[in-house]
mmCIF file with all atom_site columns, C-alpha atoms in Angstrom:
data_model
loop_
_atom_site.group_PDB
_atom_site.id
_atom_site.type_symbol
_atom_site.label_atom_id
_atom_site.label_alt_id
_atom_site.label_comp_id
_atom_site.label_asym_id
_atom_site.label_entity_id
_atom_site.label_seq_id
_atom_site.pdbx_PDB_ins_code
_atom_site.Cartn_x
_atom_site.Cartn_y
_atom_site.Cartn_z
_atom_site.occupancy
_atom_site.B_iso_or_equiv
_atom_site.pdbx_formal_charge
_atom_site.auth_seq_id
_atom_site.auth_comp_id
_atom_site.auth_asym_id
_atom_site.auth_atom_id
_atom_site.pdbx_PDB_model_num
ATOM 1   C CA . UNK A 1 1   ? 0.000  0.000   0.000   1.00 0.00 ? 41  UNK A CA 1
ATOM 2   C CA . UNK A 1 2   ? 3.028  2.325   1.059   1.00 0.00 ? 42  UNK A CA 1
ATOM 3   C CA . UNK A 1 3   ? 4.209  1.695   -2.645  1.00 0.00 ? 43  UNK A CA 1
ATOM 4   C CA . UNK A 1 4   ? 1.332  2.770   -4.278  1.00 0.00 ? 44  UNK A CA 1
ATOM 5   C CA . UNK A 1 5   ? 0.992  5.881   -1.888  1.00 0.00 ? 45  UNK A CA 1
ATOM 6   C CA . UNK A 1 6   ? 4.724  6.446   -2.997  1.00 0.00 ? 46  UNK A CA 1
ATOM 7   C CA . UNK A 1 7   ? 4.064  6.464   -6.590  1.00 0.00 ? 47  UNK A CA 1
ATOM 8   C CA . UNK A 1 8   ? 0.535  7.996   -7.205  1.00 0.00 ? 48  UNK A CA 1
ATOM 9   C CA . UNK A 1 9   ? 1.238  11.256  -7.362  1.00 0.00 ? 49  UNK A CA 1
ATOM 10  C CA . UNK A 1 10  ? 4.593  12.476  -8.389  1.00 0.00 ? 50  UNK A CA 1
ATOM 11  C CA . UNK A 1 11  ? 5.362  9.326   -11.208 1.00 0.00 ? 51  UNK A CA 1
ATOM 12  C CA . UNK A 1 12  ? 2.676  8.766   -13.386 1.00 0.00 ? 52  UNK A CA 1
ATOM 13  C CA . UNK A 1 13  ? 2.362  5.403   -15.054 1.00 0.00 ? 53  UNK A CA 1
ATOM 14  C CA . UNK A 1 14  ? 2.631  7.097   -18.449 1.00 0.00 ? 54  UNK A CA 1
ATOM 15  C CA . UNK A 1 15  ? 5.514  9.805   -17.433 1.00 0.00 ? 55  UNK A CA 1
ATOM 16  C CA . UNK A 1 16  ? 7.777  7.332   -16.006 1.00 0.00 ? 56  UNK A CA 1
ATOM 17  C CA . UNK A 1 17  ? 9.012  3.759   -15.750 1.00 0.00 ? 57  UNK A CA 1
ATOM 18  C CA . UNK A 1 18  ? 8.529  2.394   -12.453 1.00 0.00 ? 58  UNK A CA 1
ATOM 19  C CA . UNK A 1 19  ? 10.994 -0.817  -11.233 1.00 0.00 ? 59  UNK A CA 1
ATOM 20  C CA . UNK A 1 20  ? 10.926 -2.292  -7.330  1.00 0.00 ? 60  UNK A CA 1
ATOM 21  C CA . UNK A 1 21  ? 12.760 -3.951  -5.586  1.00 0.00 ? 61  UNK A CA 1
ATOM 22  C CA . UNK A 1 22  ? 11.635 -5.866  -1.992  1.00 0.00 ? 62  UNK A CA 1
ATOM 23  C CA . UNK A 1 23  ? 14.374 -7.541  0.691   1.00 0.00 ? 63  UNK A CA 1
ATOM 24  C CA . UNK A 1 24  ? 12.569 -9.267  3.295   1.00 0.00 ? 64  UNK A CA 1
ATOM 25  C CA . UNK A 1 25  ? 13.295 -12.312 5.381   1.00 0.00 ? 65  UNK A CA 1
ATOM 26  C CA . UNK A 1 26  ? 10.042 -13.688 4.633   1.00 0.00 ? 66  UNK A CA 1
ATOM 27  C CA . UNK A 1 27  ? 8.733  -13.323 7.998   1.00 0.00 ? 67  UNK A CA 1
ATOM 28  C CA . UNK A 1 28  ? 4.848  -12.450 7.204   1.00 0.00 ? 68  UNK A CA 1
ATOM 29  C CA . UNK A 1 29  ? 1.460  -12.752 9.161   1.00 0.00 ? 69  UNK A CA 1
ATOM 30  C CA . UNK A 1 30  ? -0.166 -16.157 6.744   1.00 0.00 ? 70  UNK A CA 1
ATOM 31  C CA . UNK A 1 31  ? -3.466 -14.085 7.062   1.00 0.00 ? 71  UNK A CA 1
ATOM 32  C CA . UNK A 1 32  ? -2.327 -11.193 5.223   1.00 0.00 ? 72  UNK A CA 1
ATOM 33  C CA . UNK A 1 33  ? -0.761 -13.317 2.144   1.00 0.00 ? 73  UNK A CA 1
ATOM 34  C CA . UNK A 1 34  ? -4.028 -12.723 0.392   1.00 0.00 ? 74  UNK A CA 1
ATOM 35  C CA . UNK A 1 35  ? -3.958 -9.019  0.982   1.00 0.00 ? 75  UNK A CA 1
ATOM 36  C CA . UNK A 1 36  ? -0.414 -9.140  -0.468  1.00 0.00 ? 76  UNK A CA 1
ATOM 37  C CA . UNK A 1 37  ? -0.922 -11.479 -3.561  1.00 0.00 ? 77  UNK A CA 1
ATOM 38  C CA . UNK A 1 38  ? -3.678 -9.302  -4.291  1.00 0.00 ? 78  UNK A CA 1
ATOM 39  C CA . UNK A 1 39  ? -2.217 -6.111  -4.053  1.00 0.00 ? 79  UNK A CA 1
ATOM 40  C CA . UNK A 1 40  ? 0.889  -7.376  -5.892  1.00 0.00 ? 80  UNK A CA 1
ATOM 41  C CA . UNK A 1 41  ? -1.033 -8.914  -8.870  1.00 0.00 ? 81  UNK A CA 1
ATOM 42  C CA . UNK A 1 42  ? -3.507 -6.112  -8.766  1.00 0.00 ? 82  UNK A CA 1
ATOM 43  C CA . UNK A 1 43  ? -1.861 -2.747  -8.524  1.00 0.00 ? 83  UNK A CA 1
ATOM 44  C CA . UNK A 1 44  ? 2.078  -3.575  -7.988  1.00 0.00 ? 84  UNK A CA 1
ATOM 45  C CA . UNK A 1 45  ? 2.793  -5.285  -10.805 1.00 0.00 ? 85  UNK A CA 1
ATOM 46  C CA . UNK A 1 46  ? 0.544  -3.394  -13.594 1.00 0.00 ? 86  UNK A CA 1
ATOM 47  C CA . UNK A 1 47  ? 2.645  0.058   -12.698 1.00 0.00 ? 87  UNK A CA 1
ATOM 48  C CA . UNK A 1 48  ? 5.386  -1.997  -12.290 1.00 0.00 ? 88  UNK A CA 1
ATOM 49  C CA . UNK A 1 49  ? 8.330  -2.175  -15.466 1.00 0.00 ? 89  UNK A CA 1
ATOM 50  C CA . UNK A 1 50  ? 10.388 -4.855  -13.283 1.00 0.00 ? 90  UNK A CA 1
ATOM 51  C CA . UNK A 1 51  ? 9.268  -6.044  -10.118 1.00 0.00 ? 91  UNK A CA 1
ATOM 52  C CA . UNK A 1 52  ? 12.094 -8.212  -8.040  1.00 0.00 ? 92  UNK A CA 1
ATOM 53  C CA . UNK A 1 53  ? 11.931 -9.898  -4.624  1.00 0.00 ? 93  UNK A CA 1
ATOM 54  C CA . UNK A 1 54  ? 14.615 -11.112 -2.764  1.00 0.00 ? 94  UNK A CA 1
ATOM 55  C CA . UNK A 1 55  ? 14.561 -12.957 0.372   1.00 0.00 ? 95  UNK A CA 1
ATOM 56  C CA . UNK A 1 56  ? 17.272 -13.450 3.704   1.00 0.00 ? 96  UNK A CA 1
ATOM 57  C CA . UNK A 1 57  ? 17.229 -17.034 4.277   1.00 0.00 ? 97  UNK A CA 1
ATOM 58  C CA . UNK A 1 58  ? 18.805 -17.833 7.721   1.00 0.00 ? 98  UNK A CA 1
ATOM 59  C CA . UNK A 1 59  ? 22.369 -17.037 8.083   1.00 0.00 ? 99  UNK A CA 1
ATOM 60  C CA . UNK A 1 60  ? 23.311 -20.497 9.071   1.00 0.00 ? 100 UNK A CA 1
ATOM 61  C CA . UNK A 1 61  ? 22.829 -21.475 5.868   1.00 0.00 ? 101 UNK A CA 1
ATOM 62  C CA . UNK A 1 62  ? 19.428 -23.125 6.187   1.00 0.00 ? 102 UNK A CA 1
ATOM 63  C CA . UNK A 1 63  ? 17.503 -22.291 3.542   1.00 0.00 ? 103 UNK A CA 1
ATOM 64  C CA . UNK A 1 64  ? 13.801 -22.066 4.466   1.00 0.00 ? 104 UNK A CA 1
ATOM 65  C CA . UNK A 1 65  ? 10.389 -21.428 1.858   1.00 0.00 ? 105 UNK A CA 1
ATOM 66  C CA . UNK A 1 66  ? 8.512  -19.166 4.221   1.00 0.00 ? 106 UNK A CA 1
ATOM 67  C CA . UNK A 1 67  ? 5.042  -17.919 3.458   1.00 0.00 ? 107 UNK A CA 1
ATOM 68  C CA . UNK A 1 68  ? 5.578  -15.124 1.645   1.00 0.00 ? 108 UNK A CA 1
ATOM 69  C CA . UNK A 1 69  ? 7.883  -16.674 -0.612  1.00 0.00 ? 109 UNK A CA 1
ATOM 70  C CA . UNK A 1 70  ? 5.502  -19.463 -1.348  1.00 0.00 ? 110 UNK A CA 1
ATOM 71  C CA . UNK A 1 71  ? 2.730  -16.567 -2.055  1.00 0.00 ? 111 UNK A CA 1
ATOM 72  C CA . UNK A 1 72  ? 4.929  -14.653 -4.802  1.00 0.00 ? 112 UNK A CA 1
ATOM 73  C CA . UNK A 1 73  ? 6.505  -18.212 -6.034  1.00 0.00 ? 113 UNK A CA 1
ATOM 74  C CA . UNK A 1 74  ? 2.390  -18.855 -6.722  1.00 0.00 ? 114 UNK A CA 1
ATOM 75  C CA . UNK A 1 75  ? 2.057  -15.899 -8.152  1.00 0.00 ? 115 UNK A CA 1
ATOM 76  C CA . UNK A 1 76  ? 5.288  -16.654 -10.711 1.00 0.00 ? 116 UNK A CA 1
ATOM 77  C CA . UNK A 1 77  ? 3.988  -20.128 -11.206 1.00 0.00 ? 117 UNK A CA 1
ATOM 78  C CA . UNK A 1 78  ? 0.327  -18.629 -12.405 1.00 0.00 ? 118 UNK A CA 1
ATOM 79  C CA . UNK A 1 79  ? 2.301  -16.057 -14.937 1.00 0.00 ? 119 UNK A CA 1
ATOM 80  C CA . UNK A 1 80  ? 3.187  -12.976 -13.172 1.00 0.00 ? 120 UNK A CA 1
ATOM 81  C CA . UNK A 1 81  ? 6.513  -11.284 -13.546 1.00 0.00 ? 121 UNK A CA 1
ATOM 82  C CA . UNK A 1 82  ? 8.397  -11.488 -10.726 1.00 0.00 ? 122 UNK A CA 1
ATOM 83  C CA . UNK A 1 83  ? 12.030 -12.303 -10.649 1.00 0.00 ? 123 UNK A CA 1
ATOM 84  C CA . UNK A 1 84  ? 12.855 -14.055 -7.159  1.00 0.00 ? 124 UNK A CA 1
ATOM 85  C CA . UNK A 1 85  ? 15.853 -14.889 -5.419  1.00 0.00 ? 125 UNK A CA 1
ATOM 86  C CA . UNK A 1 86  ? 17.291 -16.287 -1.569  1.00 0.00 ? 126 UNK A CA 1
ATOM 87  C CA . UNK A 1 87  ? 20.228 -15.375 -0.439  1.00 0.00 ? 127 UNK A CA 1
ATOM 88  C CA . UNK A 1 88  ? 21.560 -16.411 2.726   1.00 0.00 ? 128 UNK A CA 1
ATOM 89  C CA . UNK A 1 89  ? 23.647 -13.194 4.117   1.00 0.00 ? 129 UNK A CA 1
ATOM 90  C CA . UNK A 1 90  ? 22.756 -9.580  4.245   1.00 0.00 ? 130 UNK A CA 1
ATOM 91  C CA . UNK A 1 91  ? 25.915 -8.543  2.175   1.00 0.00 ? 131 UNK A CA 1
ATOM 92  C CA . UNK A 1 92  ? 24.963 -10.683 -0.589  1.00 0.00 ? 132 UNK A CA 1
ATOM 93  C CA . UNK A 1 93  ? 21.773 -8.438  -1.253  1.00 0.00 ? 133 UNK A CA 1
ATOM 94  C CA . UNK A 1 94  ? 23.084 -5.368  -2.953  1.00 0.00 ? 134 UNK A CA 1
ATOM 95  C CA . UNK A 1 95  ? 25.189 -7.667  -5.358  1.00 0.00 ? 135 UNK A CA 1
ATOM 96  C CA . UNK A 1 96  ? 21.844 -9.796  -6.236  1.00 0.00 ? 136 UNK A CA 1
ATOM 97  C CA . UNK A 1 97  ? 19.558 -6.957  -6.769  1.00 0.00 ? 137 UNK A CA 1
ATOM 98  C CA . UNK A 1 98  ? 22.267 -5.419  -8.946  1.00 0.00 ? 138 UNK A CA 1
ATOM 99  C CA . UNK A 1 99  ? 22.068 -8.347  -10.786 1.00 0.00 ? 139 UNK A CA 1
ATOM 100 C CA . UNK A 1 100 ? 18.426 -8.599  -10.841 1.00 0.00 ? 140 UNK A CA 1
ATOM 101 C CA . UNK A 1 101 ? 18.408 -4.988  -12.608 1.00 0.00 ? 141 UNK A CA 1
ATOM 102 C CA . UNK A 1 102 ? 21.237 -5.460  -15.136 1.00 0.00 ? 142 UNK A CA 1
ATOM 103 C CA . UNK A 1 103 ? 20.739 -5.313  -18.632 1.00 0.00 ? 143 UNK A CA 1
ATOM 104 C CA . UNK A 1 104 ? 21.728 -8.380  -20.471 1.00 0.00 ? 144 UNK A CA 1
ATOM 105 C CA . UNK A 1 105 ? 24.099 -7.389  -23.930 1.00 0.00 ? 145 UNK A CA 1
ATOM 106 C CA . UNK A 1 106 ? 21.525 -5.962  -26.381 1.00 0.00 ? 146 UNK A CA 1
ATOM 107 C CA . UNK A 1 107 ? 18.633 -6.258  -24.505 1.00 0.00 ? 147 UNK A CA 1
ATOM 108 C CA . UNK A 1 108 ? 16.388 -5.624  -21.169 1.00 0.00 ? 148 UNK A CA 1
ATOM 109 C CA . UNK A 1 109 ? 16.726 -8.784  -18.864 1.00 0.00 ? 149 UNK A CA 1
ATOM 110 C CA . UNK A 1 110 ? 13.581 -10.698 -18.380 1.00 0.00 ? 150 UNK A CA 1
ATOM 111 C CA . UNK A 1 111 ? 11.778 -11.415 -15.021 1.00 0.00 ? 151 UNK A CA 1
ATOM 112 C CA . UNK A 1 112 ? 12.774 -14.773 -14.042 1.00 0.00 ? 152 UNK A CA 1
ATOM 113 C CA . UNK A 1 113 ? 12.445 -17.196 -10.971 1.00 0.00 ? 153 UNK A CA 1
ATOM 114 C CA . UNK A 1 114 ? 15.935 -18.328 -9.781  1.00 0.00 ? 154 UNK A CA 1
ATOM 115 C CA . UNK A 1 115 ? 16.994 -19.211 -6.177  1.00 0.00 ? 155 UNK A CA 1
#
């Protein structure tokens, strides 16, 4: 919701290409995954040029499919775009997200699930 508060006004959809980026470690109330797959498939991902979610797995190396990856990885699996990743450190996130949002030689890269 903060998102689409963020963008309403000052970016319009047709003015400007909007990308995201999310870090989380997962951890999400299972009630509100509805509220979240909803507003991600409904409003996020329409305004949305890129969207790209990355996820903290436990730093002892466990890696663990929490709720709200399981809700965007449903999401994926039923056609949206939304490139995912896990990564198990904190410093590992800037590196992955700057890989998320490269450009591939000669062209834009495409969403895509990858762990």
């Amino acid at each position: 919701e903060e998102m689409l508060r963020v963008v309403a006004d000052p970016y319009p959809r047709d003015q400007w290409n909007i990308y995201a980026a999310q870090a989380s470690d997962g951890d999400n109330v299972t009630m509100d995954n509805g509220k979240v797959a909803n507003l991600l498939k409904q409003n996020i991902l329409p305004i949305c040029q890129y969207f790209a979610y990355l996820e903290v797995n436990d730093e002892g190396g466990r890696e663990l499919n929490t709720d709200l990856w399981r809700t965007y990885d449903h999401l994926v699996k039923s056609g949206s775009a939304i490139a995912m990743r896990k990564v198990s450190e904190r410093n590992q996130i800037f590196p992955v997200f700057r890989d998320l949002f490269a450009r591939e030689q000669g062209q834009t890269q495409k969403a895509a699930y990858e762990t």
